[in-house]
Amino acid sequence: MTVIAKVTSSDPRAPLSQLLTAPLGLDVWEVQPDHVVLRAAEAQVERLQQMGYGVELLHQTDTYLSTFATAAATEGYHSAETLEQDLRALAERLPEIAELHEIGRSVENRPIWALRLGDRRGTDHKVLFLGCHHAREWISVEVPYLLAEHLLGTADTDPVRGWLERGEIWVAPMVNPDGHEFTRTENRLWRKNRRRNNNGSAGVDPNRNYGYMWGTLNVSTSSHVPQDETYVGPRAFSEPEARAVRNLVARELFSGVLTYHSYSQLILFPWGYTSNPAVDPADRSDMEQLAGAMQRLIRGVHGVTYTPEQSSTLYPTAGDTTDWTYGEYDVPSFTIELRPRSQAEGGFILPSDQIQPTSEENLPAALEFIGHALDRNGGGP
Ligand SMILES: [Zn+2]
């Protein structure tokens, strides 16, 4: 039995930061200045209390699911199968500019799809959008999918026309189809892929499996314990889902990578593995400025705030996608944590009437990112 709890600290011997940097095997959902929301087994909750933390029980996990995971909250989201159908339909509608690529196969042999948008091949102006590394983050499928739909719908007007004439936009809305399917059929709060680990537990966190500074941390949010939610895997790129992205990136050499997650409404940029900022001052100011511009554009649509910050400020992670794309390829790399802001608003279970506004508010920021990546001098890394 697990519970969802709000953890606070008034004991200086047990600061909240320590909660994240200790290997406690917690499923950390949300980090606020004065509290952390997490899911934990009851024994873990007792341990936290013994360590000096204040623990307020928010929900039994079952109650949370019956409160939030209603029919109204699930209809309207893609499955792996309907996503494939819809991506195929998009590619068939405009075959001269859209092409569907299988970029790899998951642990359970599901195809991982990426839609390539652009008039021609051989350009060095390319940008990549990713979604759904984490199974339960369903909105992170819909935002990149609807971005692709929008780009195709406006392909004959500028600026999209110009981008597609001289560049390519790749969109892979569901990197982790096995996990996503598992959240639909078995466990709505599943996060990882569906690897069978050596100790009998299941799942590697695909967003801790990338090969830059992989495995350099062992904390709740980046763990070496196979049953933990953020298990980094036995080695870098051990997982076919991360390898599919790696191979695509290595082949196409994108000028920018943006990956969607949920939740918390954040715009995160490297590094995650260290609290030090990116060393190169030009890179740092470029990513900070772009994050600020995206924040303003998002807020301009429905007035909703997404906060820009360095990834490690949220919590430490080693082996995530953006540390790897920035560290290895030196290109602007962002993680956007989508709606909602908090667990009280549903957390991972975002009602499906929020798909449209979440997509709408992220569209201008995505277009800004494309323009930045495709128009910048030199294009390629
Ligand atoms: Zn995520």
Short mmCIF file of C-alpha atoms and ligand atoms in Angstrom, two decimals:
data_model
loop_
_atom_site.label_atom_id
_atom_site.label_comp_id
_atom_site.label_asym_id
_atom_site.label_seq_id
_atom_site.Cartn_x
_atom_site.Cartn_y
_atom_site.Cartn_z
CA MET A 1 0.00 0.00 0.00
CA THR A 2 1.40 3.37 -0.95
CA VAL A 3 0.33 6.84 0.07
CA ILE A 4 0.69 10.30 -1.39
CA ALA A 5 2.13 12.64 1.18
CA LYS A 6 3.24 16.20 1.67
CA VAL A 7 6.59 16.42 3.44
CA THR A 8 7.78 19.50 5.30
CA SER A 9 10.77 20.26 7.46
CA SER A 10 11.16 22.41 10.51
CA ASP A 11 14.12 20.41 11.79
CA PRO A 12 17.46 21.86 10.61
CA ARG A 13 18.99 18.37 10.83
CA ALA A 14 16.55 17.19 8.18
CA PRO A 15 16.32 19.85 5.44
CA LEU A 16 14.14 19.24 2.39
CA SER A 17 17.18 19.30 0.10
CA GLN A 18 18.52 16.29 1.97
CA LEU A 19 15.32 14.43 1.25
CA LEU A 20 16.16 14.62 -2.46
CA THR A 21 19.86 13.89 -2.19
CA ALA A 22 19.54 10.76 -0.05
CA PRO A 23 18.96 7.32 -1.59
CA LEU A 24 15.53 6.81 -0.01
CA GLY A 25 13.72 5.28 -2.98
CA LEU A 26 10.97 7.89 -2.91
CA ASP A 27 8.71 8.68 -5.86
CA VAL A 28 9.09 12.47 -5.83
CA TRP A 29 6.20 14.20 -7.60
CA GLU A 30 6.54 17.82 -6.81
CA VAL A 31 9.11 20.12 -5.22
CA GLN A 32 8.01 23.46 -3.76
CA PRO A 33 10.12 25.83 -1.64
CA ASP A 34 8.43 24.75 1.60
CA HIS A 35 7.31 21.19 0.86
CA VAL A 36 7.71 18.11 -1.31
CA VAL A 37 4.88 15.92 -2.55
CA LEU A 38 5.78 12.29 -2.99
CA ARG A 39 4.43 8.78 -3.13
CA ALA A 40 5.88 6.31 -0.66
CA ALA A 41 5.20 3.03 1.07
CA GLU A 42 3.93 3.33 4.62
CA ALA A 43 7.24 2.02 5.99
CA GLN A 44 9.06 4.80 4.14
CA VAL A 45 6.71 7.36 5.65
CA GLU A 46 7.59 6.12 9.14
CA ARG A 47 11.26 6.37 8.30
CA LEU A 48 10.83 9.98 7.14
CA GLN A 49 9.09 10.83 10.40
CA GLN A 50 11.92 9.23 12.38
CA MET A 51 14.39 11.34 10.41
CA GLY A 52 12.61 14.47 11.59
CA TYR A 53 10.37 15.34 8.65
CA GLY A 54 6.77 16.42 8.95
CA VAL A 55 4.55 14.13 6.90
CA GLU A 56 0.99 15.03 6.04
CA LEU A 57 -1.00 12.26 4.41
CA LEU A 58 -2.80 13.62 1.34
CA HIS A 59 -4.32 10.44 -0.11
CA GLN A 60 -4.14 6.72 -0.09
CA THR A 61 -2.98 6.05 -3.65
CA ASP A 62 -6.22 4.12 -4.32
CA THR A 63 -8.31 7.06 -3.21
CA TYR A 64 -6.27 9.44 -5.33
CA LEU A 65 -6.85 7.24 -8.36
CA SER A 66 -10.58 6.90 -7.77
CA THR A 67 -10.84 10.68 -7.26
CA PHE A 68 -8.85 11.76 -10.29
CA ALA A 69 -8.61 8.85 -12.75
CA THR A 70 -12.24 9.09 -13.81
CA ALA A 71 -13.59 8.38 -17.27
CA ALA A 72 -13.60 12.12 -17.98
CA ALA A 73 -9.90 12.23 -17.19
CA THR A 74 -8.95 9.39 -19.53
CA GLU A 75 -11.08 9.81 -22.62
CA GLY A 76 -9.47 11.99 -25.22
CA TYR A 77 -5.92 10.76 -24.68
CA HIS A 78 -4.07 8.66 -27.22
CA SER A 79 -3.03 5.06 -26.72
CA ALA A 80 0.08 3.76 -28.49
CA GLU A 81 -2.23 2.29 -31.10
CA THR A 82 -4.39 5.36 -31.79
CA LEU A 83 -1.27 7.53 -31.85
CA GLU A 84 0.19 5.34 -34.58
CA GLN A 85 -3.04 5.59 -36.56
CA ASP A 86 -3.18 9.37 -36.22
CA LEU A 87 0.50 9.83 -37.10
CA ARG A 88 -0.01 7.66 -40.17
CA ALA A 89 -3.03 9.70 -41.19
CA LEU A 90 -1.01 12.91 -40.86
CA ALA A 91 1.80 11.51 -42.99
CA GLU A 92 -0.64 10.24 -45.62
CA ARG A 93 -2.45 13.55 -45.82
CA LEU A 94 0.68 15.48 -46.84
CA PRO A 95 3.21 12.90 -48.06
CA GLU A 96 5.36 15.52 -49.78
CA ILE A 97 6.27 17.09 -46.45
CA ALA A 98 5.51 14.45 -43.81
CA GLU A 99 7.10 11.05 -43.38
CA LEU A 100 6.59 8.58 -40.57
CA HIS A 101 9.71 6.81 -39.29
CA GLU A 102 10.03 3.90 -36.92
CA ILE A 103 13.07 4.98 -34.92
CA GLY A 104 13.30 1.85 -32.80
CA ARG A 105 11.38 -0.75 -30.85
CA SER A 106 10.57 -0.87 -27.16
CA VAL A 107 11.44 -3.68 -24.72
CA GLU A 108 8.09 -5.32 -25.59
CA ASN A 109 8.71 -4.73 -29.29
CA ARG A 110 6.32 -1.85 -29.85
CA PRO A 111 7.40 0.58 -32.58
CA ILE A 112 8.59 4.01 -31.51
CA TRP A 113 7.45 6.57 -34.06
CA ALA A 114 8.82 9.89 -35.19
CA LEU A 115 7.21 12.14 -37.75
CA ARG A 116 9.66 14.00 -39.99
CA LEU A 117 8.31 17.26 -41.38
CA GLY A 118 10.15 19.07 -44.16
CA ASP A 119 10.39 19.41 -47.95
CA ARG A 120 13.77 17.89 -48.47
CA ARG A 121 16.55 15.90 -46.92
CA GLY A 122 20.16 16.80 -46.39
CA THR A 123 19.65 20.07 -44.56
CA ASP A 124 21.59 20.77 -41.39
CA HIS A 125 18.68 22.77 -39.90
CA LYS A 126 16.75 20.30 -37.83
CA VAL A 127 14.92 20.36 -34.54
CA LEU A 128 13.49 17.55 -32.40
CA PHE A 129 10.47 17.34 -30.08
CA LEU A 130 9.99 14.36 -27.79
CA GLY A 131 7.16 13.22 -25.54
CA CYS A 132 6.31 10.56 -23.01
CA HIS A 133 9.57 9.23 -21.68
CA HIS A 134 7.50 8.69 -18.53
CA ALA A 135 4.47 6.50 -18.94
CA ARG A 136 2.03 8.28 -16.62
CA GLU A 137 2.66 11.72 -18.13
CA TRP A 138 -0.08 11.41 -20.73
CA ILE A 139 -0.31 15.10 -21.58
CA SER A 140 3.29 14.89 -22.81
CA VAL A 141 2.06 12.78 -25.75
CA GLU A 142 -0.68 15.18 -26.74
CA VAL A 143 1.29 18.43 -26.79
CA PRO A 144 3.91 17.28 -29.34
CA TYR A 145 1.27 15.42 -31.35
CA LEU A 146 -0.89 18.54 -31.60
CA LEU A 147 2.21 20.55 -32.47
CA ALA A 148 2.80 18.25 -35.45
CA GLU A 149 -0.84 18.59 -36.44
CA HIS A 150 -0.60 22.38 -36.24
CA LEU A 151 2.60 22.49 -38.29
CA LEU A 152 1.02 20.45 -41.06
CA GLY A 153 -2.14 22.53 -40.94
CA THR A 154 -0.15 25.73 -41.42
CA ALA A 155 2.53 24.33 -43.72
CA ASP A 156 1.67 26.71 -46.54
CA THR A 157 1.98 29.90 -44.51
CA ASP A 158 5.05 31.50 -43.00
CA PRO A 159 6.92 31.01 -40.79
CA VAL A 160 6.18 27.28 -41.01
CA ARG A 161 6.48 27.22 -44.80
CA GLY A 162 9.98 28.71 -44.62
CA TRP A 163 11.07 26.27 -41.92
CA LEU A 164 9.86 23.27 -43.90
CA GLU A 165 11.53 24.57 -47.06
CA ARG A 166 14.97 24.82 -45.53
CA GLY A 167 14.80 22.57 -42.51
CA GLU A 168 13.24 19.59 -40.79
CA ILE A 169 11.11 19.29 -37.69
CA TRP A 170 10.98 15.86 -36.08
CA VAL A 171 8.30 14.92 -33.56
CA ALA A 172 8.32 11.70 -31.52
CA PRO A 173 5.34 11.97 -29.16
CA MET A 174 5.69 8.62 -27.33
CA VAL A 175 9.19 7.40 -26.54
CA ASN A 176 7.91 4.86 -23.97
CA PRO A 177 4.94 3.04 -25.53
CA ASP A 178 5.17 -0.05 -23.27
CA GLY A 179 4.96 2.01 -20.12
CA HIS A 180 2.14 4.09 -21.55
CA GLU A 181 0.15 0.98 -22.40
CA PHE A 182 0.76 -0.35 -18.89
CA THR A 183 -0.67 2.86 -17.40
CA ARG A 184 -3.81 2.31 -19.48
CA THR A 185 -4.30 -1.30 -18.54
CA GLU A 186 -2.62 -2.00 -15.19
CA ASN A 187 -1.29 0.90 -13.20
CA ARG A 188 -2.10 4.51 -14.03
CA LEU A 189 0.91 5.73 -12.01
CA TRP A 190 3.58 3.60 -13.73
CA ARG A 191 6.56 5.73 -14.75
CA LYS A 192 9.35 3.56 -16.21
CA ASN A 193 9.63 1.29 -19.23
CA ARG A 194 8.76 -2.43 -18.92
CA ARG A 195 12.22 -4.00 -18.66
CA ARG A 196 12.40 -7.12 -16.50
CA ASN A 197 15.29 -6.37 -14.15
CA ASN A 198 17.66 -9.04 -12.85
CA ASN A 199 16.27 -8.85 -9.32
CA GLY A 200 12.73 -9.58 -10.53
CA SER A 201 11.51 -5.97 -10.39
CA ALA A 202 10.28 -4.17 -13.50
CA GLY A 203 11.34 -1.06 -15.29
CA VAL A 204 14.20 1.29 -16.02
CA ASP A 205 13.65 5.05 -16.07
CA PRO A 206 14.32 5.93 -19.72
CA ASN A 207 15.01 9.53 -18.73
CA ARG A 208 17.94 8.43 -16.55
CA ASN A 209 19.44 6.09 -19.11
CA TYR A 210 21.21 8.56 -21.43
CA GLY A 211 24.96 8.46 -21.64
CA TYR A 212 26.16 11.81 -20.37
CA MET A 213 27.30 11.62 -16.73
CA TRP A 214 25.14 8.52 -16.55
CA GLY A 215 25.02 6.87 -13.13
CA THR A 216 27.03 9.57 -11.36
CA LEU A 217 24.31 10.12 -8.76
CA ASN A 218 22.55 7.68 -6.46
CA VAL A 219 19.64 9.56 -4.94
CA SER A 220 15.85 9.24 -4.78
CA THR A 221 15.50 11.10 -8.06
CA SER A 222 18.22 9.14 -9.89
CA SER A 223 18.60 5.72 -8.33
CA HIS A 224 20.74 2.61 -8.70
CA VAL A 225 18.10 0.44 -7.03
CA PRO A 226 16.18 -1.51 -9.70
CA GLN A 227 12.78 -1.30 -8.00
CA ASP A 228 12.97 2.48 -7.61
CA GLU A 229 10.96 4.75 -9.88
CA THR A 230 14.08 6.50 -11.15
CA TYR A 231 16.25 3.41 -11.69
CA VAL A 232 19.04 4.44 -14.07
CA GLY A 233 19.50 0.95 -15.56
CA PRO A 234 22.52 -1.37 -15.54
CA ARG A 235 24.51 0.85 -17.94
CA ALA A 236 24.09 3.90 -20.14
CA PHE A 237 21.77 3.26 -23.08
CA SER A 238 20.87 -0.20 -21.82
CA GLU A 239 17.25 0.53 -22.84
CA PRO A 240 15.98 0.38 -26.43
CA GLU A 241 13.80 3.46 -25.91
CA ALA A 242 16.81 5.62 -25.02
CA ARG A 243 18.84 3.99 -27.81
CA ALA A 244 16.13 4.85 -30.35
CA VAL A 245 16.45 8.53 -29.44
CA ARG A 246 20.24 8.28 -29.31
CA ASN A 247 20.44 6.79 -32.80
CA LEU A 248 18.07 9.37 -34.22
CA VAL A 249 19.98 12.26 -32.66
CA ALA A 250 23.35 10.83 -33.73
CA ARG A 251 22.12 10.51 -37.30
CA GLU A 252 20.19 13.75 -37.72
CA LEU A 253 22.34 16.12 -35.62
CA PHE A 254 19.58 18.42 -34.46
CA SER A 255 20.17 22.08 -33.67
CA GLY A 256 17.83 21.90 -30.69
CA VAL A 257 15.92 19.33 -28.63
CA LEU A 258 12.81 19.90 -26.55
CA THR A 259 11.27 17.10 -24.50
CA TYR A 260 7.86 17.25 -22.81
CA HIS A 261 7.08 15.86 -19.39
CA SER A 262 4.55 16.57 -16.68
CA TYR A 263 3.77 17.99 -14.24
CA SER A 264 4.70 21.25 -12.37
CA GLN A 265 4.74 23.91 -15.16
CA LEU A 266 8.48 24.36 -15.48
CA ILE A 267 10.94 25.14 -18.27
CA LEU A 268 14.13 23.27 -17.38
CA PHE A 269 17.57 23.55 -18.96
CA PRO A 270 20.89 21.77 -18.22
CA TRP A 271 22.45 20.76 -16.05
CA GLY A 272 20.58 18.18 -14.06
CA TYR A 273 23.59 16.21 -12.78
CA THR A 274 25.21 19.19 -11.07
CA SER A 275 24.05 22.43 -9.52
CA ASN A 276 26.82 24.21 -11.42
CA PRO A 277 25.49 26.13 -14.40
CA ALA A 278 26.59 25.40 -17.96
CA VAL A 279 30.20 26.59 -18.18
CA ASP A 280 30.00 28.36 -21.53
CA PRO A 281 28.52 31.81 -20.79
CA ALA A 282 27.09 32.13 -24.32
CA ASP A 283 25.26 28.80 -24.03
CA ARG A 284 24.03 29.70 -20.59
CA SER A 285 22.64 33.08 -21.56
CA ASP A 286 21.20 31.63 -24.76
CA MET A 287 19.25 28.97 -22.88
CA GLU A 288 18.21 31.36 -20.10
CA GLN A 289 16.96 33.91 -22.62
CA LEU A 290 15.12 31.31 -24.63
CA ALA A 291 13.53 29.89 -21.47
CA GLY A 292 12.44 33.39 -20.49
CA ALA A 293 10.99 34.02 -23.95
CA MET A 294 9.08 30.73 -23.81
CA GLN A 295 7.75 31.60 -20.37
CA ARG A 296 6.37 34.93 -21.67
CA LEU A 297 4.85 33.29 -24.74
CA ILE A 298 3.17 30.57 -22.68
CA ARG A 299 1.78 33.10 -20.22
CA GLY A 300 0.52 35.25 -23.08
CA VAL A 301 -1.96 32.59 -24.19
CA HIS A 302 -4.01 31.73 -21.09
CA GLY A 303 -2.12 33.59 -18.36
CA VAL A 304 -0.56 30.42 -16.96
CA THR A 305 2.94 30.58 -15.46
CA TYR A 306 5.64 28.05 -16.32
CA THR A 307 8.77 28.79 -14.30
CA PRO A 308 12.19 28.66 -15.99
CA GLU A 309 15.05 27.18 -13.96
CA GLN A 310 18.12 25.02 -14.20
CA SER A 311 17.07 21.38 -14.11
CA SER A 312 19.04 20.54 -10.94
CA THR A 313 17.13 23.24 -9.07
CA LEU A 314 14.07 21.00 -9.28
CA TYR A 315 16.02 17.96 -8.20
CA PRO A 316 19.28 16.23 -9.12
CA THR A 317 19.17 13.82 -12.07
CA ALA A 318 21.96 12.12 -13.98
CA GLY A 319 21.45 10.57 -17.40
CA ASP A 320 18.47 12.61 -18.57
CA THR A 321 17.82 13.46 -22.21
CA THR A 322 18.77 17.13 -22.12
CA ASP A 323 22.06 16.75 -20.24
CA TRP A 324 23.02 14.28 -22.95
CA THR A 325 21.91 16.37 -25.96
CA TYR A 326 23.54 19.48 -24.53
CA GLY A 327 26.60 17.71 -23.12
CA GLU A 328 27.26 15.59 -26.19
CA TYR A 329 26.01 17.84 -29.01
CA ASP A 330 26.14 21.31 -27.48
CA VAL A 331 22.66 22.28 -28.68
CA PRO A 332 19.92 24.15 -26.79
CA SER A 333 18.03 21.51 -24.85
CA PHE A 334 14.90 21.91 -22.76
CA THR A 335 12.54 19.87 -20.66
CA ILE A 336 9.09 21.41 -20.34
CA GLU A 337 7.01 20.16 -17.43
CA LEU A 338 3.41 20.70 -18.52
CA ARG A 339 0.20 21.27 -16.56
CA PRO A 340 -0.93 21.09 -13.87
CA ARG A 341 0.97 23.10 -11.28
CA SER A 342 0.33 20.76 -8.36
CA GLN A 343 -0.93 17.43 -7.12
CA ALA A 344 -4.04 19.17 -5.78
CA GLU A 345 -4.95 19.93 -9.41
CA GLY A 346 -4.60 16.28 -10.41
CA GLY A 347 -0.85 15.85 -10.72
CA PHE A 348 -0.17 13.25 -13.39
CA ILE A 349 -3.87 12.80 -14.02
CA LEU A 350 -4.79 15.89 -15.98
CA PRO A 351 -8.46 16.03 -16.99
CA SER A 352 -8.77 15.68 -20.74
CA ASP A 353 -10.53 19.03 -21.09
CA GLN A 354 -7.09 20.47 -20.30
CA ILE A 355 -5.44 18.94 -23.37
CA GLN A 356 -6.56 21.73 -25.67
CA PRO A 357 -5.56 24.72 -23.50
CA THR A 358 -2.26 23.08 -22.54
CA SER A 359 -1.48 22.51 -26.19
CA GLU A 360 -2.57 26.03 -27.15
CA GLU A 361 -0.40 27.73 -24.57
CA ASN A 362 2.67 25.66 -25.52
CA LEU A 363 2.36 26.27 -29.24
CA PRO A 364 3.93 29.76 -29.47
CA ALA A 365 6.82 28.62 -27.25
CA ALA A 366 7.40 25.60 -29.48
CA LEU A 367 7.38 27.84 -32.56
CA GLU A 368 9.86 30.18 -30.87
CA PHE A 369 12.09 27.20 -30.18
CA ILE A 370 11.87 26.01 -33.78
CA GLY A 371 12.69 29.47 -35.08
CA HIS A 372 15.63 29.74 -32.74
CA ALA A 373 17.03 26.34 -33.66
CA LEU A 374 16.45 26.55 -37.41
CA ASP A 375 17.30 30.18 -38.00
CA ARG A 376 20.44 30.48 -35.95
CA ASN A 377 23.67 30.95 -37.88
CA GLY A 378 25.31 27.79 -39.01
CA GLY A 379 22.29 25.69 -38.18
CA GLY A 380 24.02 22.47 -37.29
CA PRO A 381 26.01 21.85 -34.14
ZN ZN B 1 8.72 12.95 -16.67
#
